[in-house]
Short mmCIF file of C-alpha atoms and ligand atoms in Angstrom, two decimals:
data_model
loop_
_atom_site.label_atom_id
_atom_site.label_comp_id
_atom_site.label_asym_id
_atom_site.label_seq_id
_atom_site.Cartn_x
_atom_site.Cartn_y
_atom_site.Cartn_z
CA MET A 1 19.94 -43.15 23.93
CA PRO A 2 16.80 -40.99 24.21
CA PRO A 3 16.08 -38.87 21.09
CA PRO A 4 17.32 -35.24 21.17
CA ALA A 5 14.95 -32.77 22.88
CA ARG A 6 12.58 -30.86 20.56
CA PRO A 7 11.50 -27.50 22.03
CA LEU A 8 8.19 -26.02 20.88
CA THR A 9 6.56 -22.67 21.49
CA ALA A 10 2.87 -21.72 21.43
CA THR A 11 2.13 -18.09 20.57
CA PRO A 12 -1.04 -16.32 21.69
CA CYS A 13 -3.68 -16.59 18.96
CA GLU A 14 -7.30 -15.80 18.14
CA ALA A 15 -10.24 -18.14 17.50
CA LEU A 16 -9.87 -21.79 16.42
CA THR A 17 -12.26 -23.04 13.76
CA GLY A 18 -12.83 -26.24 11.82
CA THR A 19 -13.25 -29.99 12.14
CA ALA A 20 -10.47 -32.36 13.18
CA ARG A 21 -10.36 -36.08 13.97
CA VAL A 22 -8.04 -36.71 16.91
CA PRO A 23 -6.16 -40.05 16.96
CA GLY A 24 -7.52 -43.30 18.39
CA ASP A 25 -8.03 -43.93 22.09
CA LYS A 26 -4.83 -45.06 23.78
CA SER A 27 -6.50 -47.25 26.43
CA VAL A 28 -8.69 -49.01 23.86
CA SER A 29 -5.77 -49.46 21.43
CA HIS A 30 -3.57 -51.26 24.00
CA ARG A 31 -6.44 -53.57 24.89
CA ALA A 32 -7.37 -54.33 21.26
CA LEU A 33 -3.81 -55.49 20.55
CA MET A 34 -3.39 -57.51 23.75
CA ILE A 35 -6.79 -59.18 23.70
CA GLY A 36 -6.53 -59.74 19.93
CA ALA A 37 -3.23 -61.54 20.59
CA LEU A 38 -5.00 -63.79 23.15
CA ALA A 39 -7.90 -64.60 20.83
CA VAL A 40 -8.05 -67.38 18.27
CA GLY A 41 -8.10 -66.23 14.65
CA GLU A 42 -7.89 -62.84 13.02
CA SER A 43 -8.85 -59.48 14.47
CA GLU A 44 -9.11 -56.35 12.37
CA ILE A 45 -8.58 -53.07 14.21
CA HIS A 46 -9.63 -49.75 12.71
CA GLY A 47 -8.47 -46.39 14.05
CA LEU A 48 -5.65 -47.84 16.19
CA LEU A 49 -3.59 -45.11 17.84
CA GLU A 50 -0.22 -45.23 16.08
CA GLY A 51 1.53 -43.49 18.96
CA GLU A 52 4.77 -44.61 20.56
CA ASP A 53 3.07 -46.26 23.60
CA VAL A 54 0.79 -48.44 21.51
CA LEU A 55 3.55 -49.33 19.03
CA ARG A 56 5.53 -50.66 22.02
CA THR A 57 2.59 -52.89 22.93
CA ALA A 58 2.37 -54.14 19.32
CA ALA A 59 6.10 -54.95 19.38
CA ALA A 60 5.77 -56.75 22.73
CA MET A 61 2.85 -58.88 21.55
CA ARG A 62 4.84 -59.78 18.42
CA ALA A 63 7.81 -60.74 20.58
CA LEU A 64 5.41 -63.04 22.47
CA GLY A 65 4.40 -64.85 19.28
CA ALA A 66 1.31 -63.02 17.96
CA GLU A 67 1.33 -62.05 14.30
CA ILE A 68 0.54 -58.36 13.93
CA VAL A 69 0.62 -56.38 10.68
CA ARG A 70 -0.21 -52.81 9.75
CA ASP A 71 -2.55 -52.81 6.81
CA GLY A 72 -3.00 -49.08 6.14
CA ASP A 73 -3.67 -45.90 8.07
CA GLY A 74 -4.79 -47.03 11.53
CA VAL A 75 -5.82 -50.46 10.19
CA TRP A 76 -4.08 -53.34 11.88
CA ARG A 77 -4.55 -57.12 11.74
CA VAL A 78 -3.75 -59.43 14.61
CA TRP A 79 -3.60 -63.22 14.50
CA GLY A 80 -3.84 -64.34 18.11
CA ARG A 81 -2.34 -67.37 19.81
CA GLY A 82 -5.25 -68.22 22.11
CA ILE A 83 -5.38 -67.88 25.90
CA GLY A 84 -2.19 -69.31 27.40
CA GLY A 85 -0.75 -69.68 23.88
CA LEU A 86 1.90 -66.96 23.88
CA SER A 87 5.57 -67.96 23.90
CA ALA A 88 8.62 -66.76 25.82
CA PRO A 89 10.21 -63.62 24.37
CA GLU A 90 13.86 -63.83 23.31
CA ASN A 91 14.68 -60.38 24.56
CA VAL A 92 13.71 -57.77 27.14
CA LEU A 93 10.29 -56.16 26.47
CA ASP A 94 10.80 -52.38 26.37
CA MET A 95 7.49 -50.65 27.07
CA GLY A 96 8.89 -47.15 26.54
CA ASN A 97 6.87 -44.52 28.44
CA SER A 98 3.73 -46.60 28.88
CA GLY A 99 2.37 -47.48 32.32
CA THR A 100 -0.72 -49.01 30.75
CA GLY A 101 1.37 -51.16 28.39
CA ALA A 102 3.64 -52.37 31.20
CA ARG A 103 0.95 -53.04 33.81
CA LEU A 104 -1.54 -54.75 31.50
CA LEU A 105 1.23 -56.84 29.99
CA MET A 106 2.28 -57.99 33.47
CA GLY A 107 -1.25 -59.41 33.82
CA VAL A 108 -1.02 -61.19 30.47
CA LEU A 109 2.42 -62.62 31.36
CA ALA A 110 1.30 -63.80 34.82
CA GLY A 111 -0.94 -66.41 33.16
CA HIS A 112 1.77 -67.86 30.91
CA PRO A 113 4.35 -70.44 32.11
CA PHE A 114 7.51 -68.58 31.12
CA THR A 115 9.78 -65.77 32.22
CA ALA A 116 9.84 -62.29 30.70
CA VAL A 117 11.72 -59.11 31.58
CA LEU A 118 10.13 -55.66 31.22
CA THR A 119 11.81 -52.29 31.09
CA GLY A 120 10.97 -48.75 29.97
CA ASP A 121 12.19 -45.17 29.79
CA ALA A 122 13.33 -43.14 32.79
CA SER A 123 9.75 -42.09 33.58
CA LEU A 124 8.33 -45.62 33.48
CA ARG A 125 11.30 -47.00 35.46
CA GLY A 126 10.34 -44.60 38.25
CA ARG A 127 6.69 -45.69 38.51
CA PRO A 128 5.33 -48.05 41.20
CA MET A 129 4.56 -51.60 40.08
CA ALA A 130 3.78 -53.16 43.48
CA ARG A 131 0.10 -52.37 42.98
CA VAL A 132 0.08 -54.90 40.11
CA ALA A 133 2.70 -57.30 41.44
CA ALA A 134 0.72 -57.89 44.67
CA PRO A 135 -2.45 -59.43 43.15
CA LEU A 136 -0.48 -61.27 40.45
CA THR A 137 1.65 -62.87 43.17
CA GLU A 138 -1.55 -64.00 44.92
CA MET A 139 -2.54 -65.63 41.65
CA GLY A 140 0.69 -67.66 41.57
CA ALA A 141 3.05 -65.56 39.43
CA ARG A 142 6.40 -64.34 40.72
CA VAL A 143 7.55 -60.77 40.19
CA VAL A 144 11.19 -59.93 40.83
CA ALA A 145 11.86 -56.23 40.63
CA ARG A 146 14.48 -53.73 41.63
CA GLU A 147 14.09 -51.73 44.81
CA GLY A 148 10.65 -50.19 45.36
CA CYS A 149 9.10 -52.65 42.87
CA ARG A 150 10.18 -50.57 39.88
CA LEU A 151 11.14 -51.59 36.35
CA PRO A 152 13.22 -53.34 35.10
CA LEU A 153 11.35 -56.32 36.49
CA THR A 154 10.90 -59.98 35.72
CA VAL A 155 7.58 -61.79 35.63
CA VAL A 156 7.79 -65.54 36.17
CA GLY A 157 4.37 -66.58 34.97
CA THR A 158 2.44 -69.75 35.67
CA GLY A 159 0.27 -72.13 33.69
CA ASP A 160 -1.64 -72.84 36.92
CA ALA A 161 -2.87 -69.41 37.89
CA VAL A 162 -5.29 -69.32 40.81
CA PRO A 163 -8.48 -67.27 40.46
CA ILE A 164 -8.75 -64.66 43.23
CA ARG A 165 -11.18 -62.18 44.67
CA TYR A 166 -9.31 -58.88 44.84
CA ARG A 167 -10.32 -55.50 46.18
CA VAL A 168 -8.20 -52.84 44.48
CA PRO A 169 -6.64 -50.57 47.13
CA VAL A 170 -6.20 -47.61 44.73
CA PRO A 171 -8.68 -46.60 42.03
CA SER A 172 -6.80 -47.95 39.01
CA ALA A 173 -8.11 -49.40 35.76
CA GLN A 174 -4.62 -50.69 35.10
CA VAL A 175 -4.60 -52.83 38.26
CA LYS A 176 -8.14 -54.07 37.59
CA SER A 177 -7.21 -54.93 34.01
CA ALA A 178 -4.00 -56.74 34.95
CA VAL A 179 -5.93 -59.02 37.33
CA LEU A 180 -8.65 -59.71 34.74
CA LEU A 181 -6.07 -60.46 32.02
CA ALA A 182 -4.25 -62.86 34.37
CA GLY A 183 -7.64 -64.39 35.26
CA LEU A 184 -8.21 -65.29 31.61
CA ASN A 185 -5.92 -68.28 32.06
CA ALA A 186 -7.08 -69.25 35.57
CA PRO A 187 -9.75 -71.94 35.99
CA GLY A 188 -12.88 -70.61 37.72
CA ARG A 189 -13.89 -67.11 38.57
CA THR A 190 -11.66 -64.10 39.14
CA THR A 191 -13.35 -61.14 40.84
CA VAL A 192 -12.10 -57.58 41.10
CA ILE A 193 -13.87 -55.21 43.50
CA GLU A 194 -13.59 -51.50 42.83
CA PRO A 195 -14.60 -49.13 45.65
CA GLN A 196 -14.41 -46.32 43.05
CA ALA A 197 -15.36 -47.24 39.50
CA THR A 198 -12.67 -46.69 36.84
CA ARG A 199 -12.66 -46.92 33.04
CA ASP A 200 -14.19 -50.21 31.90
CA HIS A 201 -12.53 -50.63 28.49
CA SER A 202 -11.08 -54.03 29.46
CA GLU A 203 -14.49 -55.35 30.46
CA LEU A 204 -16.11 -54.04 27.24
CA MET A 205 -13.33 -55.38 25.03
CA LEU A 206 -13.21 -58.80 26.74
CA ARG A 207 -16.97 -59.14 26.25
CA HIS A 208 -16.63 -58.04 22.64
CA PHE A 209 -14.17 -60.92 22.09
CA GLY A 210 -16.52 -63.44 23.74
CA ALA A 211 -15.54 -63.57 27.44
CA ASP A 212 -18.17 -63.97 30.15
CA LEU A 213 -18.07 -61.05 32.61
CA ALA A 214 -20.64 -60.15 35.24
CA THR A 215 -20.79 -56.92 37.23
CA GLU A 216 -22.60 -56.57 40.50
CA GLU A 217 -23.02 -53.71 43.01
CA THR A 218 -21.77 -54.80 46.46
CA GLU A 219 -21.38 -52.96 49.77
CA ASP A 220 -17.71 -52.60 48.93
CA GLY A 221 -18.20 -51.25 45.42
CA VAL A 222 -18.64 -52.77 41.98
CA ALA A 223 -17.58 -56.44 41.74
CA ILE A 224 -16.48 -57.57 38.27
CA THR A 225 -16.33 -61.33 37.81
CA LEU A 226 -14.61 -63.00 34.86
CA THR A 227 -15.13 -66.69 34.11
CA GLY A 228 -11.66 -68.04 33.32
CA GLN A 229 -10.43 -69.90 30.25
CA PRO A 230 -13.05 -68.63 27.82
CA GLU A 231 -12.69 -69.12 24.09
CA LEU A 232 -11.86 -65.67 22.74
CA THR A 233 -12.33 -65.31 19.00
CA GLY A 234 -10.90 -62.70 16.64
CA ARG A 235 -13.13 -59.68 16.10
CA ARG A 236 -13.37 -56.38 14.27
CA VAL A 237 -12.68 -53.40 16.55
CA HIS A 238 -13.33 -49.70 15.89
CA VAL A 239 -11.24 -47.54 18.18
CA PRO A 240 -12.99 -44.27 19.14
CA ALA A 241 -11.13 -40.96 18.92
CA ASP A 242 -9.41 -40.45 22.28
CA PRO A 243 -11.36 -38.12 24.62
CA SER A 244 -8.12 -37.46 26.50
CA SER A 245 -6.57 -36.11 23.28
CA ALA A 246 -9.74 -34.30 22.21
CA ALA A 247 -9.48 -32.49 25.56
CA PHE A 248 -6.56 -30.34 24.35
CA ALA A 249 -8.28 -29.04 21.21
CA ALA A 250 -11.56 -28.64 23.09
CA VAL A 251 -10.08 -26.57 25.92
CA ALA A 252 -8.06 -24.44 23.47
CA ALA A 253 -11.29 -23.70 21.57
CA LEU A 254 -13.16 -22.87 24.79
CA LEU A 255 -10.47 -20.42 25.87
CA LEU A 256 -10.30 -18.52 22.56
CA PRO A 257 -13.43 -16.39 22.03
CA GLY A 258 -15.15 -16.89 18.68
CA SER A 259 -13.91 -20.47 18.28
CA GLN A 260 -16.14 -23.11 16.69
CA VAL A 261 -14.60 -26.59 16.60
CA CYS A 262 -16.01 -30.04 15.81
CA LEU A 263 -14.16 -33.18 16.94
CA PRO A 264 -15.89 -36.22 15.38
CA GLY A 265 -16.14 -39.76 16.76
CA VAL A 266 -14.88 -39.03 20.29
CA GLY A 267 -15.31 -41.77 22.90
CA THR A 268 -18.02 -40.85 25.43
CA ASN A 269 -17.49 -43.68 27.90
CA PRO A 270 -18.93 -42.23 31.15
CA HIS A 271 -15.80 -43.31 33.05
CA ARG A 272 -13.82 -40.88 30.87
CA SER A 273 -16.21 -37.93 30.72
CA GLY A 274 -15.41 -36.09 33.96
CA LEU A 275 -13.54 -33.25 32.23
CA PHE A 276 -16.42 -32.46 29.89
CA GLU A 277 -18.93 -32.61 32.74
CA THR A 278 -16.78 -30.21 34.77
CA LEU A 279 -16.23 -27.80 31.87
CA ARG A 280 -20.00 -27.63 31.39
CA GLU A 281 -20.37 -26.75 35.08
CA MET A 282 -17.82 -23.98 34.45
CA GLY A 283 -20.15 -22.60 31.77
CA ALA A 284 -18.57 -24.11 28.65
CA ASP A 285 -20.54 -24.22 25.42
CA LEU A 286 -19.78 -27.86 24.69
CA SER A 287 -22.12 -30.56 23.37
CA PHE A 288 -22.10 -34.09 22.00
CA THR A 289 -24.17 -34.90 18.90
CA GLN A 290 -24.72 -37.99 16.72
CA ARG A 291 -24.34 -40.35 19.66
CA ARG A 292 -23.69 -43.95 18.51
CA GLN A 293 -22.04 -47.24 19.53
CA GLU A 294 -18.91 -48.55 17.80
CA ALA A 295 -17.71 -52.06 18.75
CA GLY A 296 -19.05 -51.85 22.28
CA GLU A 297 -17.92 -48.27 22.99
CA PRO A 298 -20.16 -45.16 22.90
CA VAL A 299 -18.95 -42.32 20.64
CA ALA A 300 -20.27 -38.92 19.51
CA ASP A 301 -19.18 -35.75 17.72
CA LEU A 302 -17.97 -33.09 20.13
CA LEU A 303 -18.90 -29.47 19.34
CA VAL A 304 -17.15 -26.66 21.19
CA ALA A 305 -17.57 -22.88 21.05
CA GLY A 306 -15.32 -20.34 22.76
CA GLY A 307 -16.67 -18.41 25.74
CA PRO A 308 -16.00 -17.38 29.34
CA LEU A 309 -15.57 -19.96 32.12
CA THR A 310 -16.14 -19.69 35.87
CA GLY A 311 -14.22 -21.52 38.60
CA VAL A 312 -15.88 -24.49 40.35
CA GLU A 313 -15.32 -27.05 43.13
CA VAL A 314 -14.57 -30.37 41.46
CA PRO A 315 -15.84 -33.29 43.57
CA ALA A 316 -13.10 -35.73 44.64
CA ALA A 317 -15.37 -38.65 43.70
CA ARG A 318 -15.07 -37.55 40.08
CA ALA A 319 -11.28 -38.01 40.06
CA PRO A 320 -11.16 -41.42 38.29
CA SER A 321 -13.18 -40.06 35.35
CA ILE A 322 -10.97 -36.96 34.96
CA ILE A 323 -7.67 -38.51 35.99
CA ASP A 324 -5.59 -37.81 32.84
CA GLU A 325 -7.30 -34.48 32.21
CA TYR A 326 -6.38 -32.58 35.40
CA PRO A 327 -3.44 -30.78 33.73
CA ILE A 328 -5.64 -29.37 30.94
CA LEU A 329 -8.50 -28.73 33.40
CA ALA A 330 -6.05 -26.68 35.47
CA VAL A 331 -5.19 -24.66 32.35
CA ALA A 332 -8.90 -23.99 31.79
CA ALA A 333 -9.20 -23.03 35.47
CA ALA A 334 -6.26 -20.60 35.11
CA CYS A 335 -8.20 -18.64 32.46
CA ALA A 336 -11.58 -18.90 34.22
CA GLN A 337 -13.08 -16.20 36.40
CA GLY A 338 -12.70 -17.17 40.08
CA THR A 339 -11.26 -20.10 41.95
CA THR A 340 -11.28 -23.78 41.02
CA VAL A 341 -10.68 -26.38 43.73
CA MET A 342 -9.61 -29.91 42.81
CA ARG A 343 -9.29 -32.61 45.46
CA GLY A 344 -8.50 -36.34 45.56
CA LEU A 345 -5.51 -35.93 43.24
CA GLY A 346 -3.05 -38.27 44.99
CA GLU A 347 -2.71 -40.53 41.94
CA LEU A 348 -1.44 -37.57 39.87
CA ARG A 349 1.85 -37.86 41.72
CA VAL A 350 2.61 -41.28 40.16
CA LYS A 351 1.73 -40.65 36.52
CA GLU A 352 4.29 -40.12 33.73
CA SER A 353 5.57 -37.35 36.02
CA ASP A 354 4.40 -35.89 39.33
CA ARG A 355 1.64 -34.04 37.53
CA LEU A 356 0.38 -32.21 40.59
CA ALA A 357 3.77 -30.60 41.16
CA ALA A 358 4.38 -30.03 37.43
CA VAL A 359 1.04 -28.26 36.94
CA ALA A 360 1.45 -26.10 40.05
CA ARG A 361 5.01 -25.13 39.07
CA GLY A 362 4.10 -24.43 35.44
CA LEU A 363 1.05 -22.30 36.24
CA ALA A 364 2.99 -20.28 38.81
CA ALA A 365 5.72 -19.66 36.19
CA CYS A 366 2.99 -18.34 33.87
CA GLY A 367 1.74 -15.86 36.48
CA VAL A 368 -1.20 -17.84 37.87
CA ALA A 369 -1.74 -18.06 41.64
CA VAL A 370 -1.99 -21.71 42.77
CA GLU A 371 -2.02 -23.62 46.04
CA GLU A 372 -0.57 -27.12 45.88
CA GLY A 373 -1.65 -29.50 48.65
CA ALA A 374 -0.62 -33.12 49.25
CA ASP A 375 -3.51 -34.28 47.06
CA SER A 376 -5.26 -31.09 46.05
CA LEU A 377 -4.81 -28.10 43.79
CA VAL A 378 -6.44 -24.70 44.03
CA VAL A 379 -6.18 -22.46 40.96
CA HIS A 380 -7.06 -18.77 41.18
CA GLY A 381 -8.25 -18.00 37.67
CA VAL A 382 -7.36 -14.67 36.10
CA GLY A 383 -10.66 -14.36 34.20
CA GLY A 384 -8.94 -13.96 30.84
CA ARG A 385 -5.42 -14.40 29.47
CA PRO A 386 -2.79 -15.34 32.07
CA ARG A 387 0.60 -13.66 31.67
CA GLY A 388 2.43 -16.69 30.16
CA GLY A 389 5.98 -15.95 29.09
CA ALA A 390 7.69 -19.05 30.50
CA THR A 391 9.38 -22.22 29.33
CA ILE A 392 8.01 -25.38 30.96
CA ALA A 393 9.92 -28.64 31.46
CA SER A 394 7.76 -31.43 30.03
CA GLY A 395 9.55 -34.04 32.18
CA LEU A 396 8.86 -36.96 29.78
CA ASP A 397 5.15 -36.27 30.21
CA HIS A 398 3.02 -35.81 27.08
CA ARG A 399 0.04 -34.32 28.91
CA ILE A 400 2.14 -31.67 30.67
CA ALA A 401 3.68 -30.74 27.30
CA MET A 402 0.33 -30.39 25.49
CA SER A 403 -1.42 -28.62 28.38
CA PHE A 404 1.14 -25.83 28.57
CA LEU A 405 1.15 -25.38 24.79
CA VAL A 406 -2.61 -24.82 25.02
CA LEU A 407 -1.97 -22.29 27.78
CA GLY A 408 0.44 -20.48 25.46
CA LEU A 409 -2.31 -20.05 22.85
CA ALA A 410 -4.59 -18.46 25.44
CA ALA A 411 -1.97 -16.38 27.35
CA GLU A 412 -0.69 -12.84 26.84
CA ARG A 413 2.85 -13.98 26.05
CA PRO A 414 4.18 -17.19 24.39
CA VAL A 415 4.70 -20.37 26.42
CA GLY A 416 7.40 -22.85 25.42
CA ILE A 417 8.10 -26.45 26.37
CA ASP A 418 11.64 -27.76 26.51
CA ASP A 419 10.83 -31.06 24.80
CA ALA A 420 7.92 -32.15 22.61
CA THR A 421 9.08 -35.73 21.99
CA PRO A 422 6.75 -37.23 24.67
CA ILE A 423 3.72 -35.94 22.71
CA ASP A 424 4.24 -38.76 20.19
CA THR A 425 3.41 -41.34 22.88
CA SER A 426 -0.29 -40.47 22.70
CA PHE A 427 -0.97 -37.77 20.10
CA PRO A 428 1.13 -38.02 16.94
CA GLY A 429 0.25 -35.08 14.68
CA PHE A 430 -0.78 -32.84 17.61
CA VAL A 431 0.97 -29.72 16.29
CA ASP A 432 -0.34 -30.07 12.71
CA LEU A 433 -3.89 -30.75 13.92
CA MET A 434 -3.89 -27.75 16.27
CA ASN A 435 -2.32 -25.44 13.67
CA ALA A 436 -4.87 -26.55 11.04
CA LEU A 437 -7.56 -25.26 13.43
CA GLY A 438 -5.76 -21.91 13.68
CA ALA A 439 -3.29 -22.43 16.54
CA LYS A 440 0.25 -21.08 16.42
CA ILE A 441 2.64 -23.74 17.65
CA ALA A 442 6.12 -23.78 16.14
CA PRO A 443 9.49 -25.47 16.72
CA GLY A 444 12.04 -23.64 18.81
CA ALA A 445 12.36 -21.99 22.18
CA GLY A 446 10.53 -18.81 21.07
CA ASP A 447 11.15 -15.55 22.91
CA SER A 448 9.45 -16.54 26.17
C1 S3P B 1 -5.38 -46.21 32.05
C2 S3P B 1 -5.70 -46.03 33.36
C3 S3P B 1 -5.32 -44.84 34.14
C4 S3P B 1 -4.86 -43.69 33.25
C5 S3P B 1 -3.95 -44.16 32.17
C6 S3P B 1 -4.64 -45.18 31.29
C7 S3P B 1 -5.81 -47.43 31.38
O1 S3P B 1 -4.24 -45.18 34.99
O2 S3P B 1 -4.24 -42.70 34.02
O3 S3P B 1 -3.51 -43.09 31.36
O4 S3P B 1 -5.75 -47.49 30.12
O5 S3P B 1 -6.19 -48.38 32.06
P1 S3P B 1 -4.49 -45.85 36.45
O6 S3P B 1 -5.13 -47.14 36.23
O7 S3P B 1 -3.12 -45.98 37.04
O8 S3P B 1 -5.33 -44.84 37.16
#
């Protein structure tokens, strides 16, 4: 039974001020647990995201034989079983809402000679898995899924995985990562070619644990080659604050004149920075200071000051580095002066919800003129506070829920969401953190 819906309402407010550390990066947290479970010896993870999605991955890796304990706030220890050393789970692996958890785990399972069944919530059970099943099948695993290659599905893994050379047909770090994780237990070299570069957290984390990975520019895109059956050894990992979560506080601060907010230790991986680059082009007063490296990942403190924004054309080629931030970018665009055009958004239709449709519907309900195309969105900004005054269906999608709450802070009238429970998948403590900065987000349907 899903938990009961929790409505929330954001009320228009004035400036946000203060310093707040947003939770750990979701992508990096999944990888730290999975790769730690495939390493030999102990790994110590600091700043792990303790959100629902990542807790599902921890539970799955435990069910596969890794020892994983929580040792304090965000501090976790993992004793891995070595590559190919996981054991068959005794029950179905429920990955909850997490596409990253499910798809990366399919890669891990493909290189183990046993059978495992994966399921998830209604959102995850609706998401396409063929994109991962296809290369894993080429590598020798078998994937048996219900119609349309959706969860629940069964992975029949192999101890004799074949290394492949695979060109990813859609820009997806999840597909790339699944192939690389399966390639860990294949003799020889597994190559993934990406026509459009996507986040490289798997490559950085695998290297950090001792794997040999080479990247090379080819005519077809970047080719990433992993040498199979490396000895991975337990490591210490520091998880950066999640730029995708920082995005909500940052945009709220930008939209509320007089705001001054500092978000320390945010990941600045260039494959994740497209939102911040775009906001700067829109005129945002936003800067990164104290740049440093933590366990292979670049981080910095993000400083944001409120001020007016102007609409821009967002290049389609930037889509992979903005991908999870389009909903909050669209909220910023709604308050900007002039029109913002976003193209190359096809992948938004297969996220936790159809985000393109959800954003277009939600903005229109809040009085913002939008044009929704098959893979594009045009937002006609109002150059100030949009009307607001609507209740938005979050549709099991954390980023839709948080984006429209931010809109409510910067609108003329409150904006509610019908259910805040999905927020816990990626940003536990979102409401308290935002309210500590001066936001007004409260339980209940409000008077919208
Ligand atoms: C992720 C990759 C992206 C992103 C998701 C996290 C990852 O998905 O949207 O939230 O951690 O690899 P795709 O690979 O499907 O683009």
